[in-house]
Structure formats: C-alpha cells, structure tokens
Coordinates of N, CA and C in Angstrom, one line a residue:
M9 N 63.1 183.2 101.1 CA 64.4 183.0 101.8 C 65.4 182.4 100.9
R10 N 66.6 183.1 100.8 CA 67.6 182.5 99.9 C 68.5 181.5 100.8
V11 N 68.6 180.4 100.2 CA 69.3 179.3 100.9 C 70.4 178.8 100.0
D12 N 71.7 178.9 100.4 CA 72.8 178.4 99.6 C 73.1 176.9 100.0
L13 N 72.6 176.0 99.2 CA 72.7 174.6 99.4 C 73.5 173.9 98.3
K14 N 73.9 172.7 98.6 CA 74.7 172.0 97.7 C 74.0 171.7 96.4
E15 N 74.8 171.7 95.3 CA 74.4 171.3 94.0 C 75.3 170.2 93.5
M16 N 74.8 169.4 92.5 CA 75.7 168.4 91.8 C 75.7 168.8 90.3
P17 N 76.8 168.7 89.7 CA 76.8 169.0 88.2 C 76.1 167.9 87.5
A18 N 75.6 168.2 86.3 CA 74.9 167.2 85.5 C 75.9 166.5 84.7
T19 N 76.6 165.6 85.3 CA 77.6 164.8 84.6 C 77.3 163.3 84.7
P20 N 77.9 162.5 83.8 CA 77.7 161.0 83.9 C 78.1 160.5 85.3
A21 N 79.1 161.1 86.0 CA 79.5 160.6 87.3 C 78.4 160.9 88.3
A22 N 77.8 162.1 88.2 CA 76.7 162.4 89.1 C 75.5 161.4 88.9
F23 N 75.2 161.2 87.7 CA 74.1 160.3 87.3 C 74.4 158.9 87.9
A24 N 75.7 158.5 87.7 CA 76.1 157.1 88.2 C 76.0 157.1 89.8
E25 N 76.3 158.2 90.4 CA 76.1 158.2 91.9 C 74.7 158.0 92.3
L26 N 73.8 158.6 91.6 CA 72.4 158.4 91.9 C 71.9 157.0 91.6
A27 N 72.3 156.5 90.5 CA 71.9 155.2 90.1 C 72.4 154.1 91.1
A28 N 73.6 154.3 91.6 CA 74.2 153.3 92.5 C 73.4 153.4 93.8
A29 N 73.0 154.6 94.3 CA 72.2 154.7 95.5 C 70.9 154.1 95.3
A30 N 70.3 154.2 94.2 CA 69.0 153.6 93.9 C 69.1 152.1 93.9
D31 N 70.2 151.6 93.3 CA 70.4 150.1 93.2 C 70.6 149.5 94.6
R32 N 71.3 150.2 95.5 CA 71.5 149.7 96.8 C 70.2 149.6 97.5
L33 N 69.4 150.7 97.4 CA 68.1 150.7 98.0 C 67.2 149.6 97.5
L34 N 67.1 149.4 96.2 CA 66.2 148.4 95.6 C 66.6 147.0 96.0
A35 N 67.9 146.8 96.1 CA 68.4 145.4 96.5 C 67.8 145.1 97.9
D36 N 67.8 146.0 98.8 CA 67.2 145.7 100.1 C 65.7 145.7 100.1
I37 N 65.1 146.5 99.3 CA 63.6 146.5 99.2 C 63.1 145.2 98.7
D38 N 63.8 144.6 97.8 CA 63.4 143.3 97.2 C 63.4 142.2 98.2
Q39 N 64.0 142.4 99.3 CA 64.1 141.3 100.4 C 62.9 141.4 101.3
L40 N 62.1 142.5 101.3 CA 61.1 142.7 102.3 C 59.8 141.9 102.0
T41 N 59.2 141.5 103.1 CA 57.9 140.8 103.0 C 56.8 141.7 103.3
D42 N 55.6 141.2 103.1 CA 54.4 142.0 103.5 C 54.4 142.4 104.9
A43 N 54.8 141.5 105.8 CA 54.9 141.8 107.2 C 56.0 142.9 107.5
D44 N 57.1 142.8 106.7 CA 58.2 143.8 106.9 C 57.7 145.2 106.6
V45 N 56.9 145.4 105.5 CA 56.6 146.7 105.2 C 55.5 147.4 106.1
T46 N 54.8 146.5 106.8 CA 53.9 147.1 107.8 C 54.5 147.4 109.1
A47 N 55.8 146.9 109.3 CA 56.5 147.1 110.6 C 57.0 148.6 110.7
P48 N 57.2 149.1 111.9 CA 57.7 150.5 112.0 C 59.1 150.7 111.3
S49 N 59.2 151.8 110.8 CA 60.5 152.3 110.3 C 61.2 153.0 111.4
A50 N 62.4 153.6 111.1 CA 63.1 154.3 112.1 C 62.6 155.8 112.3
L51 N 61.6 156.1 111.4 CA 61.0 157.4 111.5 C 59.7 157.3 112.3
H52 N 59.6 158.1 113.4 CA 58.4 158.0 114.3 C 57.1 158.2 113.5
G53 N 56.2 157.3 113.7 CA 54.9 157.4 113.1 C 54.8 156.8 111.7
W54 N 55.9 156.4 111.1 CA 55.9 155.9 109.8 C 56.3 154.4 109.8
S55 N 55.5 153.6 109.0 CA 56.0 152.2 108.8 C 57.0 152.2 107.6
R56 N 57.6 151.1 107.4 CA 58.4 151.0 106.2 C 57.6 151.3 104.9
G57 N 56.4 150.9 105.0 CA 55.5 151.2 103.8 C 55.4 152.7 103.5
H58 N 55.3 153.5 104.6 CA 55.2 154.9 104.4 C 56.5 155.5 103.8
V59 N 57.7 155.0 104.3 CA 58.9 155.4 103.7 C 59.0 155.1 102.2
L60 N 58.6 153.8 101.9 CA 58.7 153.4 100.5 C 57.7 154.2 99.6
S61 N 56.5 154.4 100.1 CA 55.5 155.2 99.4 C 56.1 156.6 99.2
H62 N 56.7 157.2 100.2 CA 57.3 158.5 100.0 C 58.4 158.5 99.0
L63 N 59.3 157.5 99.0 CA 60.4 157.5 98.0 C 59.8 157.4 96.6
A64 N 58.8 156.6 96.4 CA 58.2 156.5 95.0 C 57.6 157.9 94.6
A65 N 56.8 158.4 95.5 CA 56.0 159.7 95.2 C 57.0 160.8 95.0
Q66 N 58.1 160.8 95.8 CA 59.0 161.9 95.8 C 59.8 162.0 94.5
A67 N 60.1 160.8 93.9 CA 60.8 160.8 92.6 C 59.9 161.4 91.5
S68 N 58.6 161.0 91.5 CA 57.7 161.6 90.6 C 57.5 163.1 90.8
A69 N 57.5 163.5 92.0 CA 57.4 164.9 92.3 C 58.6 165.7 91.8
L70 N 59.8 165.2 92.0 CA 61.0 165.8 91.4 C 61.0 165.9 89.9
E71 N 60.4 164.9 89.3 CA 60.2 164.9 87.9 C 59.4 166.1 87.4
R72 N 58.4 166.4 88.2 CA 57.6 167.6 87.9 C 58.4 168.8 87.8
L73 N 59.3 168.9 88.8 CA 60.2 170.1 88.8 C 61.1 170.1 87.5
L74 N 61.6 168.9 87.1 CA 62.4 168.8 85.9 C 61.6 169.2 84.7
D75 N 60.3 168.8 84.7 CA 59.4 169.2 83.6 C 59.3 170.8 83.6
W76 N 59.2 171.4 84.7 CA 59.1 172.8 84.9 C 60.3 173.4 84.2
A77 N 61.5 172.9 84.6 CA 62.8 173.4 84.0 C 62.8 173.3 82.5
R78 N 62.3 172.2 82.0 CA 62.4 171.9 80.6 C 61.4 172.8 79.8
T79 N 60.2 173.0 80.3 CA 59.2 173.7 79.5 C 59.0 175.1 79.9
G80 N 59.4 175.5 81.1 CA 59.2 176.9 81.5 C 57.9 177.1 82.1
V81 N 57.0 176.0 82.2 CA 55.7 176.1 82.7 C 55.7 175.6 84.2
E82 N 55.3 176.4 85.1 CA 55.4 176.1 86.5 C 54.6 174.7 86.8
N83 N 55.3 173.8 87.4 CA 54.8 172.5 87.7 C 55.3 172.1 89.1
P84 N 54.6 172.5 90.2 CA 55.1 172.3 91.5 C 55.2 170.8 91.9
Q85 N 56.1 170.5 92.9 CA 56.3 169.1 93.3 C 54.9 168.5 93.8
Y86 N 54.2 169.3 94.6 CA 53.0 168.8 95.2 C 52.0 169.9 95.2
A87 N 50.7 169.6 95.0 CA 49.6 170.6 95.1 C 49.6 171.3 96.4
S88 N 49.8 170.5 97.5 CA 49.8 171.0 98.8 C 50.5 170.0 99.7
R89 N 50.8 170.4 101.0 CA 51.3 169.4 101.9 C 50.2 168.3 102.2
E90 N 49.0 168.7 102.3 CA 47.9 167.8 102.5 C 47.8 166.7 101.4
A91 N 48.0 167.2 100.2 CA 48.0 166.2 99.0 C 49.1 165.3 99.1
R92 N 50.3 165.8 99.4 CA 51.5 165.0 99.6 C 51.3 163.9 100.6
D93 N 50.8 164.3 101.8 CA 50.6 163.4 102.9 C 49.6 162.3 102.6
A94 N 48.5 162.7 101.9 CA 47.5 161.8 101.5 C 48.0 160.7 100.5
E95 N 48.9 161.2 99.6 CA 49.5 160.3 98.6 C 50.4 159.2 99.3
I96 N 51.2 159.7 100.3 CA 52.0 158.8 101.0 C 51.2 157.8 101.8
E97 N 50.2 158.3 102.5 CA 49.3 157.4 103.3 C 48.6 156.3 102.5
A98 N 48.1 156.7 101.3 CA 47.4 155.8 100.5 C 48.4 154.7 100.0
G99 N 49.6 155.2 99.5 CA 50.5 154.2 99.0 C 51.1 153.3 100.0
A100 N 51.2 153.7 101.2 CA 51.8 152.9 102.3 C 51.0 151.6 102.5
R101 N 49.8 151.5 102.1 CA 49.0 150.3 102.3 C 49.2 149.2 101.3
G102 N 50.2 149.4 100.3 CA 50.5 148.4 99.3 C 51.2 147.2 99.9
T103 N 51.2 146.2 99.1 CA 52.0 145.0 99.5 C 53.5 145.3 99.2
A104 N 54.3 144.4 99.7 CA 55.8 144.6 99.5 C 56.1 144.6 98.1
A105 N 55.5 143.7 97.3 CA 55.8 143.7 95.9 C 55.3 144.9 95.2
E106 N 54.1 145.4 95.5 CA 53.6 146.6 94.9 C 54.5 147.8 95.2
L107 N 54.9 147.9 96.5 CA 55.8 149.1 96.9 C 57.1 149.0 96.2
A108 N 57.7 147.8 96.1 CA 59.0 147.7 95.4 C 58.9 148.1 93.9
T109 N 57.8 147.6 93.3 CA 57.5 148.0 91.9 C 57.4 149.5 91.7
R110 N 56.7 150.1 92.6 CA 56.5 151.6 92.5 C 57.8 152.3 92.7
V111 N 58.6 151.9 93.7 CA 59.9 152.6 93.9 C 60.8 152.3 92.7
R112 N 60.8 151.1 92.1 CA 61.7 150.8 91.0 C 61.3 151.6 89.8
K113 N 60.0 151.7 89.5 CA 59.5 152.4 88.3 C 59.8 153.9 88.5
A114 N 59.6 154.4 89.7 CA 59.9 155.8 89.9 C 61.4 156.2 89.8
A115 N 62.2 155.3 90.3 CA 63.7 155.5 90.1 C 64.1 155.5 88.7
A116 N 63.5 154.6 87.9 CA 63.8 154.5 86.5 C 63.3 155.7 85.7
G117 N 62.1 156.2 86.1 CA 61.6 157.4 85.5 C 62.4 158.6 85.8
F118 N 62.9 158.8 87.0 CA 63.7 159.9 87.4 C 65.0 159.8 86.6
R119 N 65.6 158.7 86.6 CA 66.9 158.5 85.9 C 66.8 158.9 84.4
R120 N 65.7 158.5 83.8 CA 65.5 158.8 82.4 C 65.3 160.3 82.2
S121 N 64.6 160.9 83.1 CA 64.3 162.4 83.0 C 65.6 163.2 83.1
I122 N 66.5 162.8 84.1 CA 67.7 163.6 84.2 C 68.7 163.4 83.0
E123 N 68.7 162.1 82.5 CA 69.6 161.8 81.4 C 69.1 162.5 80.1
E124 N 67.8 162.8 80.0 CA 67.2 163.3 78.8 C 67.0 164.8 78.9
L125 N 67.3 165.4 80.1 CA 67.0 166.9 80.2 C 67.9 167.7 79.3
P126 N 67.4 168.6 78.5 CA 68.2 169.4 77.7 C 69.2 170.3 78.5
E127 N 70.3 170.6 77.8 CA 71.4 171.3 78.5 C 70.9 172.7 79.1
A128 N 70.1 173.4 78.3 CA 69.6 174.7 78.7 C 68.7 174.6 79.9
A129 N 68.0 173.5 80.1 CA 67.1 173.3 81.2 C 67.8 173.2 82.5
W130 N 69.1 172.7 82.5 CA 69.9 172.6 83.7 C 70.1 174.0 84.3
R131 N 70.0 175.1 83.6 CA 70.2 176.4 84.1 C 68.9 177.1 84.5
A132 N 67.8 176.4 84.2 CA 66.5 177.0 84.6 C 66.3 177.1 86.1
V133 N 65.4 178.0 86.5 CA 65.2 178.2 87.9 C 63.8 177.7 88.3
V134 N 63.8 176.8 89.3 CA 62.5 176.2 89.8 C 62.4 176.4 91.3
R135 N 61.3 176.1 91.8 CA 61.1 176.2 93.3 C 60.6 174.9 93.9
P136 N 61.5 174.2 94.6 CA 61.1 172.9 95.3 C 60.0 173.2 96.4
F137 N 59.5 172.1 96.9 CA 58.5 172.2 98.0 C 59.0 173.0 99.2
T138 N 60.3 172.9 99.4 CA 60.9 173.6 100.6 C 61.1 175.1 100.4
G139 N 60.8 175.6 99.2 CA 60.7 177.0 99.0 C 61.8 177.8 98.4
E140 N 63.0 177.2 98.4 CA 64.1 177.9 97.8 C 64.1 177.9 96.3
L141 N 64.7 178.9 95.7 CA 64.8 178.9 94.2 C 66.1 178.2 93.9
C142 N 66.1 177.4 92.8 CA 67.3 176.6 92.5 C 67.2 176.1 91.1
T143 N 68.3 175.5 90.6 CA 68.3 174.9 89.3 C 68.2 173.4 89.5
P144 N 68.0 172.6 88.4 CA 67.9 171.2 88.5 C 69.1 170.5 89.1
Q145 N 70.3 171.2 89.1 CA 71.4 170.6 89.8 C 71.2 170.4 91.3
R146 N 70.4 171.2 91.8 CA 70.0 171.1 93.2 C 69.1 169.8 93.4
I147 N 68.2 169.6 92.4 CA 67.3 168.4 92.5 C 68.1 167.1 92.6
L148 N 69.3 167.1 91.9 CA 70.1 165.9 92.0 C 70.5 165.6 93.5
V149 N 70.8 166.7 94.2 CA 71.2 166.5 95.6 C 70.0 166.1 96.4
I150 N 68.9 166.7 96.2 CA 67.7 166.3 96.9 C 67.4 164.8 96.7
R151 N 67.5 164.3 95.5 CA 67.2 162.9 95.2 C 68.2 162.0 95.9
L152 N 69.5 162.4 95.8 CA 70.5 161.6 96.5 C 70.3 161.5 98.0
R153 N 70.0 162.7 98.5 CA 69.8 162.7 100.0 C 68.6 161.9 100.4
E154 N 67.5 161.9 99.6 CA 66.3 161.2 100.0 C 66.6 159.7 99.8
L155 N 67.3 159.3 98.8 CA 67.6 157.8 98.6 C 68.4 157.3 99.8
E156 N 69.5 158.0 100.2 CA 70.4 157.5 101.2 C 69.8 157.6 102.6
V157 N 69.3 158.8 103.0 CA 68.8 158.9 104.3 C 67.5 158.0 104.6
H158 N 66.7 158.0 103.6 CA 65.5 157.1 103.8 C 65.8 155.6 103.7
H159 N 66.9 155.3 103.0 CA 67.4 153.9 103.0 C 67.8 153.5 104.5
V160 N 68.4 154.4 105.2 CA 68.7 154.2 106.6 C 67.4 154.2 107.4
D161 N 66.5 155.0 107.1 CA 65.2 155.0 107.8 C 64.4 153.7 107.7
L162 N 64.7 153.0 106.7 CA 64.0 151.7 106.5 C 64.3 150.7 107.6
A163 N 65.4 150.9 108.3 CA 65.8 150.0 109.4 C 66.0 148.6 108.9
V164 N 66.7 148.4 107.8 CA 67.0 147.1 107.2 C 68.4 146.7 107.3
G165 N 69.2 147.4 108.2 CA 70.6 147.1 108.4 C 71.5 148.1 107.7
Y166 N 71.0 149.0 106.8 CA 71.8 150.0 106.1 C 71.9 151.2 107.1
T167 N 73.1 151.6 107.3 CA 73.4 152.7 108.2 C 74.1 153.9 107.6
F168 N 74.3 155.0 108.3 CA 75.1 156.1 107.7 C 76.5 155.7 107.4
V169 N 77.0 154.7 108.1 CA 78.4 154.2 107.8 C 78.4 153.5 106.4
D170 N 77.3 153.0 106.0 CA 77.3 152.3 104.7 C 77.2 153.2 103.5
I171 N 76.8 154.5 103.7 CA 76.7 155.4 102.6 C 78.1 155.7 102.1
P172 N 78.4 155.5 100.8 CA 79.7 155.7 100.3 C 80.2 157.2 100.6
P173 N 81.5 157.3 100.9 CA 82.0 158.6 101.2 C 81.6 159.7 100.2
S174 N 81.6 159.4 99.0 CA 81.3 160.5 97.9 C 79.9 161.0 98.1
A175 N 79.0 160.1 98.4 CA 77.6 160.5 98.6 C 77.4 161.2 99.9
R176 N 78.1 160.6 101.0 CA 77.9 161.1 102.3 C 78.4 162.6 102.4
E177 N 79.5 162.9 101.7 CA 80.0 164.3 101.8 C 79.0 165.3 101.2
I178 N 78.4 164.9 100.1 CA 77.4 165.7 99.5 C 76.2 166.0 100.4
I179 N 75.7 164.9 101.0 CA 74.6 165.0 101.9 C 75.0 165.8 103.2
L180 N 76.2 165.5 103.7 CA 76.6 166.2 104.9 C 76.7 167.7 104.6
A181 N 77.2 168.1 103.5 CA 77.3 169.5 103.2 C 75.9 170.1 103.0
D182 N 75.0 169.3 102.4 CA 73.6 169.8 102.2 C 72.9 170.0 103.5
V183 N 72.9 169.1 104.4 CA 72.3 169.2 105.7 C 72.9 170.3 106.5
A184 N 74.2 170.4 106.5 CA 74.8 171.5 107.3 C 74.4 172.9 106.7
G185 N 74.4 173.0 105.4 CA 74.0 174.2 104.8 C 72.6 174.7 105.1
Y186 N 71.7 173.7 105.2 CA 70.3 174.0 105.6 C 70.3 174.5 107.1
L187 N 70.9 173.7 107.9 CA 70.9 174.1 109.4 C 71.6 175.4 109.6
A188 N 72.6 175.7 108.9 CA 73.3 177.0 109.1 C 72.4 178.2 109.0
Q189 N 71.3 178.1 108.2 CA 70.4 179.2 108.0 C 69.0 179.0 108.7
T190 N 69.0 178.0 109.7 CA 67.8 177.7 110.4 C 67.8 178.4 111.7
P191 N 66.8 179.2 112.1 CA 66.7 179.8 113.4 C 66.9 178.9 114.5
G192 N 67.7 179.3 115.5 CA 68.0 178.5 116.7 C 69.2 177.6 116.5
M193 N 69.9 177.6 115.4 CA 71.1 176.8 115.2 C 72.2 177.4 116.1
P194 N 72.8 176.7 117.0 CA 73.8 177.2 117.9 C 75.1 177.4 117.2
D195 N 76.0 178.3 117.7 CA 77.4 178.4 117.3 C 78.1 177.1 117.7
L196 N 78.7 176.4 116.7 CA 79.5 175.2 117.1 C 80.3 174.9 115.9
E197 N 81.4 174.1 116.1 CA 82.2 173.6 115.0 C 82.2 172.0 115.0
L198 N 82.1 171.5 113.9 CA 82.2 170.0 113.7 C 83.6 169.6 113.2
R199 N 84.1 168.6 113.8 CA 85.4 168.1 113.4 C 85.3 166.6 113.3
D200 N 85.9 166.0 112.3 CA 85.9 164.5 112.1 C 86.8 163.9 113.1
A201 N 86.9 162.6 113.0 CA 87.7 161.8 113.9 C 89.2 162.1 113.8
T202 N 89.6 162.6 112.7 CA 91.1 163.0 112.5 C 91.3 164.4 113.0
G203 N 90.3 165.1 113.4 CA 90.5 166.5 113.9 C 90.3 167.5 112.8
E204 N 90.0 167.1 111.6 CA 89.8 168.0 110.5 C 88.4 168.7 110.6
S205 N 88.4 170.0 110.4 CA 87.1 170.8 110.5 C 86.2 170.4 109.4
V206 N 85.0 170.1 109.7 CA 83.9 169.7 108.8 C 83.0 170.9 108.4
H207 N 82.6 171.6 109.5 CA 81.7 172.7 109.3 C 81.7 173.6 110.5
T208 N 81.6 174.9 110.3 CA 81.5 175.8 111.5 C 80.2 176.6 111.3
F209 N 79.4 176.6 112.4 CA 78.1 177.3 112.4 C 78.3 178.5 113.2
G210 N 77.6 179.6 112.8 CA 77.7 180.8 113.6 C 78.9 181.7 113.2
G211 N 79.2 182.6 114.1 CA 80.2 183.6 113.8 C 81.6 183.2 114.2
G212 N 81.9 182.0 114.5 CA 83.2 181.5 114.8 C 83.7 182.0 116.2
H213 N 82.8 182.1 117.2 CA 83.2 182.5 118.5 C 84.3 181.5 119.0
P214 N 85.3 182.1 119.6 CA 86.4 181.2 120.1 C 86.1 180.2 121.1
E215 N 85.0 180.4 121.9 CA 84.6 179.5 122.9 C 83.4 178.7 122.5
R216 N 83.1 178.6 121.2 CA 82.0 177.8 120.7 C 82.3 176.3 121.0
P217 N 81.3 175.5 121.2 CA 81.5 174.1 121.4 C 82.1 173.4 120.1
V218 N 82.9 172.5 120.3 CA 83.5 171.7 119.2 C 83.1 170.3 119.4
V219 N 82.4 169.8 118.4 CA 81.8 168.4 118.4 C 82.6 167.5 117.4
T220 N 83.1 166.4 117.9 CA 84.0 165.6 117.2 C 83.5 164.2 117.1
G221 N 83.6 163.6 115.9 CA 83.2 162.2 115.7 C 83.4 161.8 114.2
S222 N 83.0 160.6 113.9 CA 83.1 160.2 112.5 C 82.1 161.0 111.6
R223 N 82.4 161.1 110.3 CA 81.5 161.9 109.5 C 80.1 161.2 109.4
A224 N 80.1 159.9 109.5 CA 78.8 159.2 109.5 C 78.0 159.6 110.7
D225 N 78.7 159.6 111.9 CA 78.0 159.9 113.1 C 77.6 161.4 113.2
L226 N 78.4 162.2 112.6 CA 78.0 163.7 112.5 C 76.8 163.9 111.7
L227 N 76.7 163.2 110.5 CA 75.6 163.3 109.6 C 74.3 162.8 110.3
A228 N 74.4 161.6 111.0 CA 73.3 161.0 111.6 C 72.7 162.0 112.7
W229 N 73.6 162.7 113.4 CA 73.2 163.6 114.4 C 72.5 164.9 113.8
L230 N 73.2 165.5 112.8 CA 72.6 166.6 112.2 C 71.3 166.4 111.5
A231 N 71.1 165.2 111.0 CA 69.9 164.8 110.3 C 68.8 164.4 111.3
G232 N 69.1 164.4 112.5 CA 68.1 164.0 113.5 C 67.8 162.5 113.6
R233 N 68.8 161.7 113.1 CA 68.6 160.3 113.2 C 69.4 159.7 114.3
S234 N 70.0 160.5 115.1 CA 70.8 160.0 116.2 C 70.9 161.0 117.3
P235 N 70.9 160.6 118.6 CA 71.0 161.6 119.7 C 72.5 162.1 119.8
G236 N 73.3 161.6 119.0 CA 74.7 162.0 119.1 C 75.7 160.8 119.4
T237 N 75.2 159.6 119.2 CA 76.0 158.4 119.5 C 77.3 158.5 118.8
G238 N 78.4 158.3 119.5 CA 79.7 158.3 118.9 C 80.4 159.7 118.8
L239 N 79.7 160.7 119.3 CA 80.2 162.1 119.2 C 80.6 162.5 120.6
A240 N 81.5 163.5 120.7 CA 82.0 164.1 121.9 C 82.3 165.5 121.7
T241 N 82.1 166.3 122.8 CA 82.5 167.7 122.8 C 83.9 167.9 123.4
H242 N 84.5 169.0 123.0 CA 85.9 169.3 123.5 C 86.0 169.4 125.0
D243 N 84.9 169.7 125.7 CA 85.0 169.9 127.1 C 84.2 168.8 127.8
S244 N 83.9 167.7 127.1 CA 83.1 166.6 127.6 C 81.7 166.9 128.1
G245 N 81.3 168.1 127.7 CA 79.9 168.5 128.1 C 78.9 167.9 127.2
P246 N 77.6 168.3 127.5 CA 76.5 167.7 126.6 C 76.6 168.3 125.2
L247 N 76.1 167.6 124.3 CA 76.0 168.1 122.9 C 75.0 169.3 122.8
P248 N 75.3 170.3 122.0 CA 74.4 171.3 121.8 C 73.0 170.8 121.3
E249 N 72.0 171.5 121.5 CA 70.7 171.1 121.0 C 70.5 171.7 119.6
L250 N 70.1 170.9 118.7 CA 70.0 171.3 117.3 C 68.5 171.6 116.9
P251 N 68.2 172.6 116.0 CA 66.9 172.7 115.5 C 66.6 171.5 114.6
R252 N 65.3 171.3 114.3 CA 64.9 170.2 113.5 C 65.3 170.4 112.1
W253 N 65.9 169.4 111.5 CA 66.2 169.4 110.0 C 64.9 169.1 109.3
I254 N 64.8 169.3 108.1 CA 63.6 169.1 107.3 C 63.1 167.7 107.4

C-alpha cells in the first residue's frame, strides 16, 4: 500500500527538534520511582514501564532501518510482531533507573546515527514495520511522533498542549495522513479554534461534518488519546467515529 505521509528534511533544525523532544522526555523520566514505572500508563494494558521499554526498543529498531539505508542490506525494524512484543514485555520489568538508562542510551544512539548518516543514504528506500516504503526522512517523523505521543502516554503531566507547535504540526499532519488512507475513515473537515482548516478527509462533500477545536485537542482525538474533549461539531451533533490509528 502506498501511503503519503509526512517527512522531515535531514537538517540541523530537524535534528534539534528531535533532541529537544528527547530531552523533555528524559527530564520527566528521571523523576520516576520504581513504584511509578509499575503504575498504569494512559495506554490500556501498559504500565509506564511498558511505554519506556517500547521507547528504548523503538529507537534501536529505527537505527536498524538507518543501517539498511546506509548499507543497502535489508535490516527490518523487528523480526516479527511477536519478537517486538516480547522485547517490550521483558524490558518493562526493569527498575526506574534501568529504564531511564535504556531510554537515554537509545536516544543518544539514534541521534548519533542520524547525524552520521551519509547524504546518499537519506535518499535510500527502506520499509518500516508499518509496511510503507519510505526514505530515512520519514524515520525522523516516526521518531518525533513516538517521543511526543508516548511522553503524553506516560501520564506524568505532559499533555498534547505541551508539545511545541512546530512538533505538533508535524505529528498532526502525519496522523491525519495515515487516517486519510485508512478504511472506515469518515468524510469530515477539521478546523482549529480560529476557524482555519486543518485537514479535510474524503471527497469534500458539502454536508460533511466539521469538527472544531484547538490543534492539541484535534491531535489527541485523531491519535485515539481523547474521546474528543474540547471539540465540537458545526451542528452540535456527536463527533464522527474514527478508525483506530496505529
């Protein structure tokens, strides 16, 4: 399936955006206790330890895709979904200090990999776990999205409102782009609190629902992290039902 999703150029500004997101996450992780990491996260069925284990493993998995781009030798993110899930589960049992160290080392490794990736490799085509063909510029978006959305999932007080606008716009475009090609996505238009159009799904039917709210609230809803708190439809009716995001 061909999916047109957001990319980030391989520039110092993009690298700085990712580094800042990682630093915000790490600052909150460093405050967690062993009891905190065993407590539930905002993701059903996952503790904070599961989220942190995933963040560490995912950075290493994305590095494998960067290695694929650099060498031309296929190197998938994960051997299988079962292997991915088992790695997350095993890592989730670590202490707060162990998990923080893993996330920190993984973030540093990913940062080093993108900063050292040769120019030609940025044009190479690889295939992430989600199945689409893309260049490493897409991997930058995946990493930014994972850092920010899962930071919210940790339920440590960081919300979609706290995501800087520059990062939030990239993630919002990415999530919307994915949903636009997902079966079952209804026709609708998103507008921000000023009335500016954010995204239109479907064929632009004149009677399509119009959902209005802040960009943070729109992103939370599209990403399945909110039932639509803070949003409203043009006719005051119920919000359309969305398919599940990844």
